[in-house]
PDB file of C-alpha atoms in Angstrom:
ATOM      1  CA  UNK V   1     -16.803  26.449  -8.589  1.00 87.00           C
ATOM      2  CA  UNK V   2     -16.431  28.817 -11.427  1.00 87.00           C
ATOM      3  CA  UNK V   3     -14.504  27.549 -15.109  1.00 87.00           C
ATOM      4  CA  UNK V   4     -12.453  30.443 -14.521  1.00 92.00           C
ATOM      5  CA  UNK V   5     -10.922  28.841 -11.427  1.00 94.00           C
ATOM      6  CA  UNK V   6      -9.041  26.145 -13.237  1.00 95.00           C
ATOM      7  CA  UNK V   7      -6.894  29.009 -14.306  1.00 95.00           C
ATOM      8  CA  UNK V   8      -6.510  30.252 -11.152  1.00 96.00           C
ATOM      9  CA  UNK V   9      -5.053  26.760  -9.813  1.00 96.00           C
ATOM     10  CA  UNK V  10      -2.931  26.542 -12.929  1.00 96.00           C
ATOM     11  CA  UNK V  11      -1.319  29.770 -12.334  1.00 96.00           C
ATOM     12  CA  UNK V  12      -0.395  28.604  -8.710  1.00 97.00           C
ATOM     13  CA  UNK V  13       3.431  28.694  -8.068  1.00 96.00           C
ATOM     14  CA  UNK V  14       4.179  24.761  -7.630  1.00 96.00           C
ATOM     15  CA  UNK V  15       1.252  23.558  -9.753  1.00 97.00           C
ATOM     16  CA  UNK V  16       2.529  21.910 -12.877  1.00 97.00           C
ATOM     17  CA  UNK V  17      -1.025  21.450 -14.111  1.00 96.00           C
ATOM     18  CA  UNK V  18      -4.269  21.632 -13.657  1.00 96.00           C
ATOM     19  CA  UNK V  19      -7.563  20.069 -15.247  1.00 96.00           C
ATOM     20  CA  UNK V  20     -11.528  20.151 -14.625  1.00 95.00           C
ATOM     21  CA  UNK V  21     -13.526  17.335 -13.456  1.00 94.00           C
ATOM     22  CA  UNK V  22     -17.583  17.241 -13.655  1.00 94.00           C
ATOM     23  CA  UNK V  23     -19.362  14.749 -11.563  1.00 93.00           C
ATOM     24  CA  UNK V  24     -23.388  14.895 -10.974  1.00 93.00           C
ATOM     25  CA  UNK V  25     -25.832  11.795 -10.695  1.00 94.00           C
ATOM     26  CA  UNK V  26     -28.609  11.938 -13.138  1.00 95.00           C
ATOM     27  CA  UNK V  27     -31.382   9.420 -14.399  1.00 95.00           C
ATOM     28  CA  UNK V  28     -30.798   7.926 -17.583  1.00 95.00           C
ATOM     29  CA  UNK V  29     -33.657   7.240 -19.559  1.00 94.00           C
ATOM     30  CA  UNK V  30     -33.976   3.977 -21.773  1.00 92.00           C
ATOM     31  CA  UNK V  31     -35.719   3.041 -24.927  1.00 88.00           C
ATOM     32  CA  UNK V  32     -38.299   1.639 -23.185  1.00 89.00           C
ATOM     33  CA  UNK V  33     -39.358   4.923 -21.038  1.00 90.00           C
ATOM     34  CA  UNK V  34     -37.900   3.385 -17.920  1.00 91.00           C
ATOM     35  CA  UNK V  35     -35.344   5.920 -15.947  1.00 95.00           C
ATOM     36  CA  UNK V  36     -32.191   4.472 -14.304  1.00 94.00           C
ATOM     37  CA  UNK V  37     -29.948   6.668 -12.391  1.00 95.00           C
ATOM     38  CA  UNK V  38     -26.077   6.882 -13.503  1.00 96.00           C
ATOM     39  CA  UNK V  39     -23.346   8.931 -12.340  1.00 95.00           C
ATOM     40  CA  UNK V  40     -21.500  10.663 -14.673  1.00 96.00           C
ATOM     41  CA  UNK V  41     -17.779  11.805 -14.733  1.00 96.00           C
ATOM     42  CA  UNK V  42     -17.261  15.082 -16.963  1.00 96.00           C
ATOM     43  CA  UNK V  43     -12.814  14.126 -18.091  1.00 96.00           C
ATOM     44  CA  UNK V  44     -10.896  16.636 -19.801  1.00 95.00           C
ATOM     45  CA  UNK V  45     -11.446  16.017 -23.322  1.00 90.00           C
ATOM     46  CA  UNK V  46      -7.424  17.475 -24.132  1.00 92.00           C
ATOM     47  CA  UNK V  47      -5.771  14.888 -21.437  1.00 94.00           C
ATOM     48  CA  UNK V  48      -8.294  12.382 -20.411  1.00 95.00           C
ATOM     49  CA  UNK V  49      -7.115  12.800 -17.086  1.00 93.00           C
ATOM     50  CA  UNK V  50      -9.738  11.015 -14.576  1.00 90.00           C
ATOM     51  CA  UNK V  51     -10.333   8.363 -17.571  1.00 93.00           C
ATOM     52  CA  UNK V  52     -11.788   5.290 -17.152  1.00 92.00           C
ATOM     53  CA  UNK V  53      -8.153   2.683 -16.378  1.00 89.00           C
ATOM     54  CA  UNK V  54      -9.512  -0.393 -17.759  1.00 94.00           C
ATOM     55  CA  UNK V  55     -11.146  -0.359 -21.188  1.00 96.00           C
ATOM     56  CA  UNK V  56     -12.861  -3.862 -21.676  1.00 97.00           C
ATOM     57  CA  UNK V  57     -14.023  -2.291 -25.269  1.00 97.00           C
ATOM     58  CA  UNK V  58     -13.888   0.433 -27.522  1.00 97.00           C
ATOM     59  CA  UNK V  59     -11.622   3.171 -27.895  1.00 95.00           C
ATOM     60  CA  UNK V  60     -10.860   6.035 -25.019  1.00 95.00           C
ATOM     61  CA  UNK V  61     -10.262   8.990 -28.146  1.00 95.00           C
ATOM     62  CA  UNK V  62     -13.742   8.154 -28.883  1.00 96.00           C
ATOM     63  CA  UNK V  63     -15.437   9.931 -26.328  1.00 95.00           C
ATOM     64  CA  UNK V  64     -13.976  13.514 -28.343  1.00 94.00           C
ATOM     65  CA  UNK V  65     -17.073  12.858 -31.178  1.00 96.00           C
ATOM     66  CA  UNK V  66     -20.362  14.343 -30.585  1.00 95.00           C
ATOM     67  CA  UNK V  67     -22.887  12.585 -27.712  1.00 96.00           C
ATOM     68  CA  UNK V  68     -20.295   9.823 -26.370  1.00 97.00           C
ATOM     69  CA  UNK V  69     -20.016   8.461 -23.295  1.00 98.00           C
ATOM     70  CA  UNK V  70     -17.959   5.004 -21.906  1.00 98.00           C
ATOM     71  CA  UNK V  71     -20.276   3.103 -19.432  1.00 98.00           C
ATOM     72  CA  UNK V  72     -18.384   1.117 -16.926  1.00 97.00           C
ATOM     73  CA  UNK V  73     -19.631  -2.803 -16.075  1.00 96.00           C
ATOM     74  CA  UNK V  74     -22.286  -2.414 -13.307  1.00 95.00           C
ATOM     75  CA  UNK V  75     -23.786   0.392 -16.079  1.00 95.00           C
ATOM     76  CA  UNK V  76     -23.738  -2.685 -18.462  1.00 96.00           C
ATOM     77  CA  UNK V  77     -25.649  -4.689 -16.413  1.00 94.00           C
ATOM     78  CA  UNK V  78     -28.433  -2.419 -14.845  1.00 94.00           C
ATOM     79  CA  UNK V  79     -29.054  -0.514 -18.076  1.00 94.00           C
ATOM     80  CA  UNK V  80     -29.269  -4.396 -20.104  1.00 93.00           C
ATOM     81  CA  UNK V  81     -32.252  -4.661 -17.491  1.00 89.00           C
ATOM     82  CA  UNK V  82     -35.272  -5.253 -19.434  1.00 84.00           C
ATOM     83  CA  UNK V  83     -33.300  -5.582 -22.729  1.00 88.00           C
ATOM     84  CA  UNK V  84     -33.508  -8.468 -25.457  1.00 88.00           C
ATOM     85  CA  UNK V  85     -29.462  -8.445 -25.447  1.00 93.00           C
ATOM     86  CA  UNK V  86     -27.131  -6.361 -23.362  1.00 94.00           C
ATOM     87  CA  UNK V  87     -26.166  -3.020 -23.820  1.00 95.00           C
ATOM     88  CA  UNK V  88     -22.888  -1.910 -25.814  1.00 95.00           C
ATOM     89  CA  UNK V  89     -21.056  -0.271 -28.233  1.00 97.00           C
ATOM     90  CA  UNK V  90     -23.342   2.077 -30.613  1.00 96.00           C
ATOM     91  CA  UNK V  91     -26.553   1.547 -28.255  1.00 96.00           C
ATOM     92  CA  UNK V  92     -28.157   4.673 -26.594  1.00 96.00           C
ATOM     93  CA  UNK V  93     -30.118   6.083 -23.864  1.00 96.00           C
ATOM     94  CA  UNK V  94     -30.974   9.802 -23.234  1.00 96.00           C
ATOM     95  CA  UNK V  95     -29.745  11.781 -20.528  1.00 96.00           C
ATOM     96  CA  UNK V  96     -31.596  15.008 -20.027  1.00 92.00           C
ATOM     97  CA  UNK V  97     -33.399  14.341 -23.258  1.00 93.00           C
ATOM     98  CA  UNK V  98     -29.909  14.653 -24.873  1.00 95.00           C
ATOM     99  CA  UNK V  99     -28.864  11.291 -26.710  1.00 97.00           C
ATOM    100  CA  UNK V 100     -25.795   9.630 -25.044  1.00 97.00           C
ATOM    101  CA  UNK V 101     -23.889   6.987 -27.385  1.00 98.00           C
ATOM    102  CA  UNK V 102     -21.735   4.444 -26.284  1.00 98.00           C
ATOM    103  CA  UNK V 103     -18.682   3.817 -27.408  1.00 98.00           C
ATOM    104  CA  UNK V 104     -16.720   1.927 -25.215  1.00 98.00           C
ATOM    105  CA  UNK V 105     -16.871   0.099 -22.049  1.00 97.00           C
ATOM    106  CA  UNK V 106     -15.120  -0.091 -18.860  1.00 97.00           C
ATOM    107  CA  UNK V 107     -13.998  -2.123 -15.802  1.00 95.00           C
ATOM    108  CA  UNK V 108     -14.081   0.813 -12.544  1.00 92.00           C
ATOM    109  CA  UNK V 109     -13.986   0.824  -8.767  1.00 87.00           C
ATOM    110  CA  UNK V 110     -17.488   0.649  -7.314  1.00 84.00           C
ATOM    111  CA  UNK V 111     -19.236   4.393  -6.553  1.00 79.00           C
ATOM    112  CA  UNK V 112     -19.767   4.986  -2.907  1.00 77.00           C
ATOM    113  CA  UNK V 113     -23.656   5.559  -3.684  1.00 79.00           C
ATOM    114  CA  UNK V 114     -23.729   2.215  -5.724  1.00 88.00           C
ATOM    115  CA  UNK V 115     -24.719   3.975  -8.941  1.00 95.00           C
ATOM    116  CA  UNK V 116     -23.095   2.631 -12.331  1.00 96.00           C
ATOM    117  CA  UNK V 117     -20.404   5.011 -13.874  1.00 96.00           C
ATOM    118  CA  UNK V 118     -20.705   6.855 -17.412  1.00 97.00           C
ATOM    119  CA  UNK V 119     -17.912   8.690 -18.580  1.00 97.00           C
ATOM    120  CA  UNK V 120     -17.786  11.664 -20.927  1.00 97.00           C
ATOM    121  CA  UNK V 121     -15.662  15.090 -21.880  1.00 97.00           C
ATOM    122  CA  UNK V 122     -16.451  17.503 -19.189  1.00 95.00           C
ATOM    123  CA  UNK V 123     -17.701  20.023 -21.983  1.00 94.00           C
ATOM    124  CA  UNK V 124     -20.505  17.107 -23.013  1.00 96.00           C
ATOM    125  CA  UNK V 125     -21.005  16.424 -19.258  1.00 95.00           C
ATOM    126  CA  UNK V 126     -21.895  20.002 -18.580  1.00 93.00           C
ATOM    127  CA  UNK V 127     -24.491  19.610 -21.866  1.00 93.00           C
ATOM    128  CA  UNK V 128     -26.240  16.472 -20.115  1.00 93.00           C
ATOM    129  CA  UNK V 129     -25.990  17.900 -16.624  1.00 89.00           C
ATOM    130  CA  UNK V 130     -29.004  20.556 -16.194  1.00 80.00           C
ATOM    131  CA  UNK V 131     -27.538  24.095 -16.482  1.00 80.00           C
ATOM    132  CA  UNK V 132     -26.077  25.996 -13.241  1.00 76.00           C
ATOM    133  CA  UNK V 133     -24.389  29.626 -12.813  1.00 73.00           C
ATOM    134  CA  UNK V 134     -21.307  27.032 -11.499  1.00 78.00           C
ATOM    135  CA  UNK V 135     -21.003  23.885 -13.252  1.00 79.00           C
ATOM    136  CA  UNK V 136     -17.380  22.617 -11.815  1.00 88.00           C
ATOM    137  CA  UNK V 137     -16.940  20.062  -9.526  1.00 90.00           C
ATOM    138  CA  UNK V 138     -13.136  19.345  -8.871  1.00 91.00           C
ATOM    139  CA  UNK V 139     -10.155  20.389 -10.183  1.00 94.00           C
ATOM    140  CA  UNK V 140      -7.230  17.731 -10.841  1.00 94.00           C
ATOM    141  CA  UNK V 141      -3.962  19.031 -10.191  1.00 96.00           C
ATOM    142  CA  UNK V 142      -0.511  18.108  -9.856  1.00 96.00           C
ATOM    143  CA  UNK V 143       2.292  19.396  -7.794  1.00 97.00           C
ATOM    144  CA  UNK V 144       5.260  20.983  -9.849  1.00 97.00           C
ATOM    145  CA  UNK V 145       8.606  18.843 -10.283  1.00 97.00           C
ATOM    146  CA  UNK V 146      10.869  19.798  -6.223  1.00 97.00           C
ATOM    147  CA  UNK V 147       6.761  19.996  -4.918  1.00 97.00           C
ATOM    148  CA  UNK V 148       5.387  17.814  -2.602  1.00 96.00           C
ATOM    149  CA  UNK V 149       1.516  17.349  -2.503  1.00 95.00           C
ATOM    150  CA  UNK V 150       1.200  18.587   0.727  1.00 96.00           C
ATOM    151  CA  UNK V 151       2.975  22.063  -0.256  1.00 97.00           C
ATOM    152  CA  UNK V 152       1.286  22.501  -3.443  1.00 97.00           C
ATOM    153  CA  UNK V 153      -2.350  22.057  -1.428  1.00 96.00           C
ATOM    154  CA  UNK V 154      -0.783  24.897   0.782  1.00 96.00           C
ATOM    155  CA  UNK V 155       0.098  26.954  -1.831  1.00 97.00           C
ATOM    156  CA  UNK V 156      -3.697  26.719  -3.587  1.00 97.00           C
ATOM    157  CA  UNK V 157      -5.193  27.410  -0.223  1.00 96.00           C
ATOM    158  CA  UNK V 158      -3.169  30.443   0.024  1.00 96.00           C
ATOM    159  CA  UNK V 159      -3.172  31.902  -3.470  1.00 96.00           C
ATOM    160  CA  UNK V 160      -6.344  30.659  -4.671  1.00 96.00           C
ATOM    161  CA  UNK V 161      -8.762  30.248  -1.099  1.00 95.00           C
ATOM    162  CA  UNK V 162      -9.772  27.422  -2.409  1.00 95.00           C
ATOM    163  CA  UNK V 163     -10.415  24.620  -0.587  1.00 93.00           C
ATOM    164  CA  UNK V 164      -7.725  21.982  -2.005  1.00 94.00           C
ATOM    165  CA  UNK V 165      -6.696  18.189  -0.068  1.00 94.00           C
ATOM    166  CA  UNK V 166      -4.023  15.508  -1.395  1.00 92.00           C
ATOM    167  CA  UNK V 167      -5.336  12.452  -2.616  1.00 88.00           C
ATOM    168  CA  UNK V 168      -5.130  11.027   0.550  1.00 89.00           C
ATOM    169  CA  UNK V 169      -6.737  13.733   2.528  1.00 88.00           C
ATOM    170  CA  UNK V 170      -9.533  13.919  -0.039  1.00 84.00           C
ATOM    171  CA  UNK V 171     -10.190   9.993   0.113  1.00 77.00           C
ATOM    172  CA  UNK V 172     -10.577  10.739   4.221  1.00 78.00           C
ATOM    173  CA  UNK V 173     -12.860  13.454   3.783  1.00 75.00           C
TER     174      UNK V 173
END
């Protein structure tokens, strides 16, 4: 999708808002020349909406300074691999040949393709992600205050022709 249609879903009657998500699996590389791959989640930096839940260390406001990223546990362990100590706060790796710092870590739900989680702003997720005409993945929304999900979805698809599920319905698909 297109930037531009986040502001088409936020101008949706029964949307009370509406946020970008980036998501793209890339190969981190390590110190040592040795790639691993990582998925990484592209929040918006205003919000944090689609932040990491469970912060095991560091701090979530963070991730708005320059190159930062929040690696989740199994990132922890598989990018330690090879390492004299494990991985943590102010350690980095490249991603894209673009230097990713951590500053915090994180406890998540597992990724259905196994990969370990690293968590950015969507605006530094679209500067490690190689560059496309249409960068967005998802948009986040909510349904207004008298909406239910199910008539807010309606009322994307209609205004917008975008495709656009509840949380359940997405989860399905």
């Amino acid at each position: 999708m297109r930037d531009t249609d986040v502001s088409r879903v936020r101008s949706v009657q029964g949307v009370a808002w509406a946020v970008p998500l980036f998501w793209t699996v890339q190969q981190a590389r390590m110190h040592d020349g040795s790639f691993k791959p990582v998925q990484i989640v592209g929040i918006d930096s205003t919000t944090m909406i689609g932040r990491p839940v469970h912060m095991t260390a560091g701090k979530l406001e963070d991730l708005r300074l320059p190159n930062t990223v929040i690696i989740d546990d199994l990132a922890v362990e598989r990018l330690s691999r090879g390492r004299a100590k494990k991985i943590g706060i102010g350690d980095t790796f490249e991603i894209n040949d673009k230097e990713a710092r951590i500053v915090g870590t994180c406890i998540s739900e597992k990724s259905f393709f196994g990969y370990p989680y690293v968590f950015t702003t969507y605006d530094q997720a679209l500067q490690f992600a190689p560059k496309l005409r249409k960068m967005l993945s998802f948009i986040l929304a909510k349904p207004a205050p008298g909406w239910t999900a199910e008539q807010a979805v309606a009322q994307i698809k209609k205004e917008t022709r975008l495709g656009a599920y509840t949380e359940k319905q997405f989860s399905r698909s």
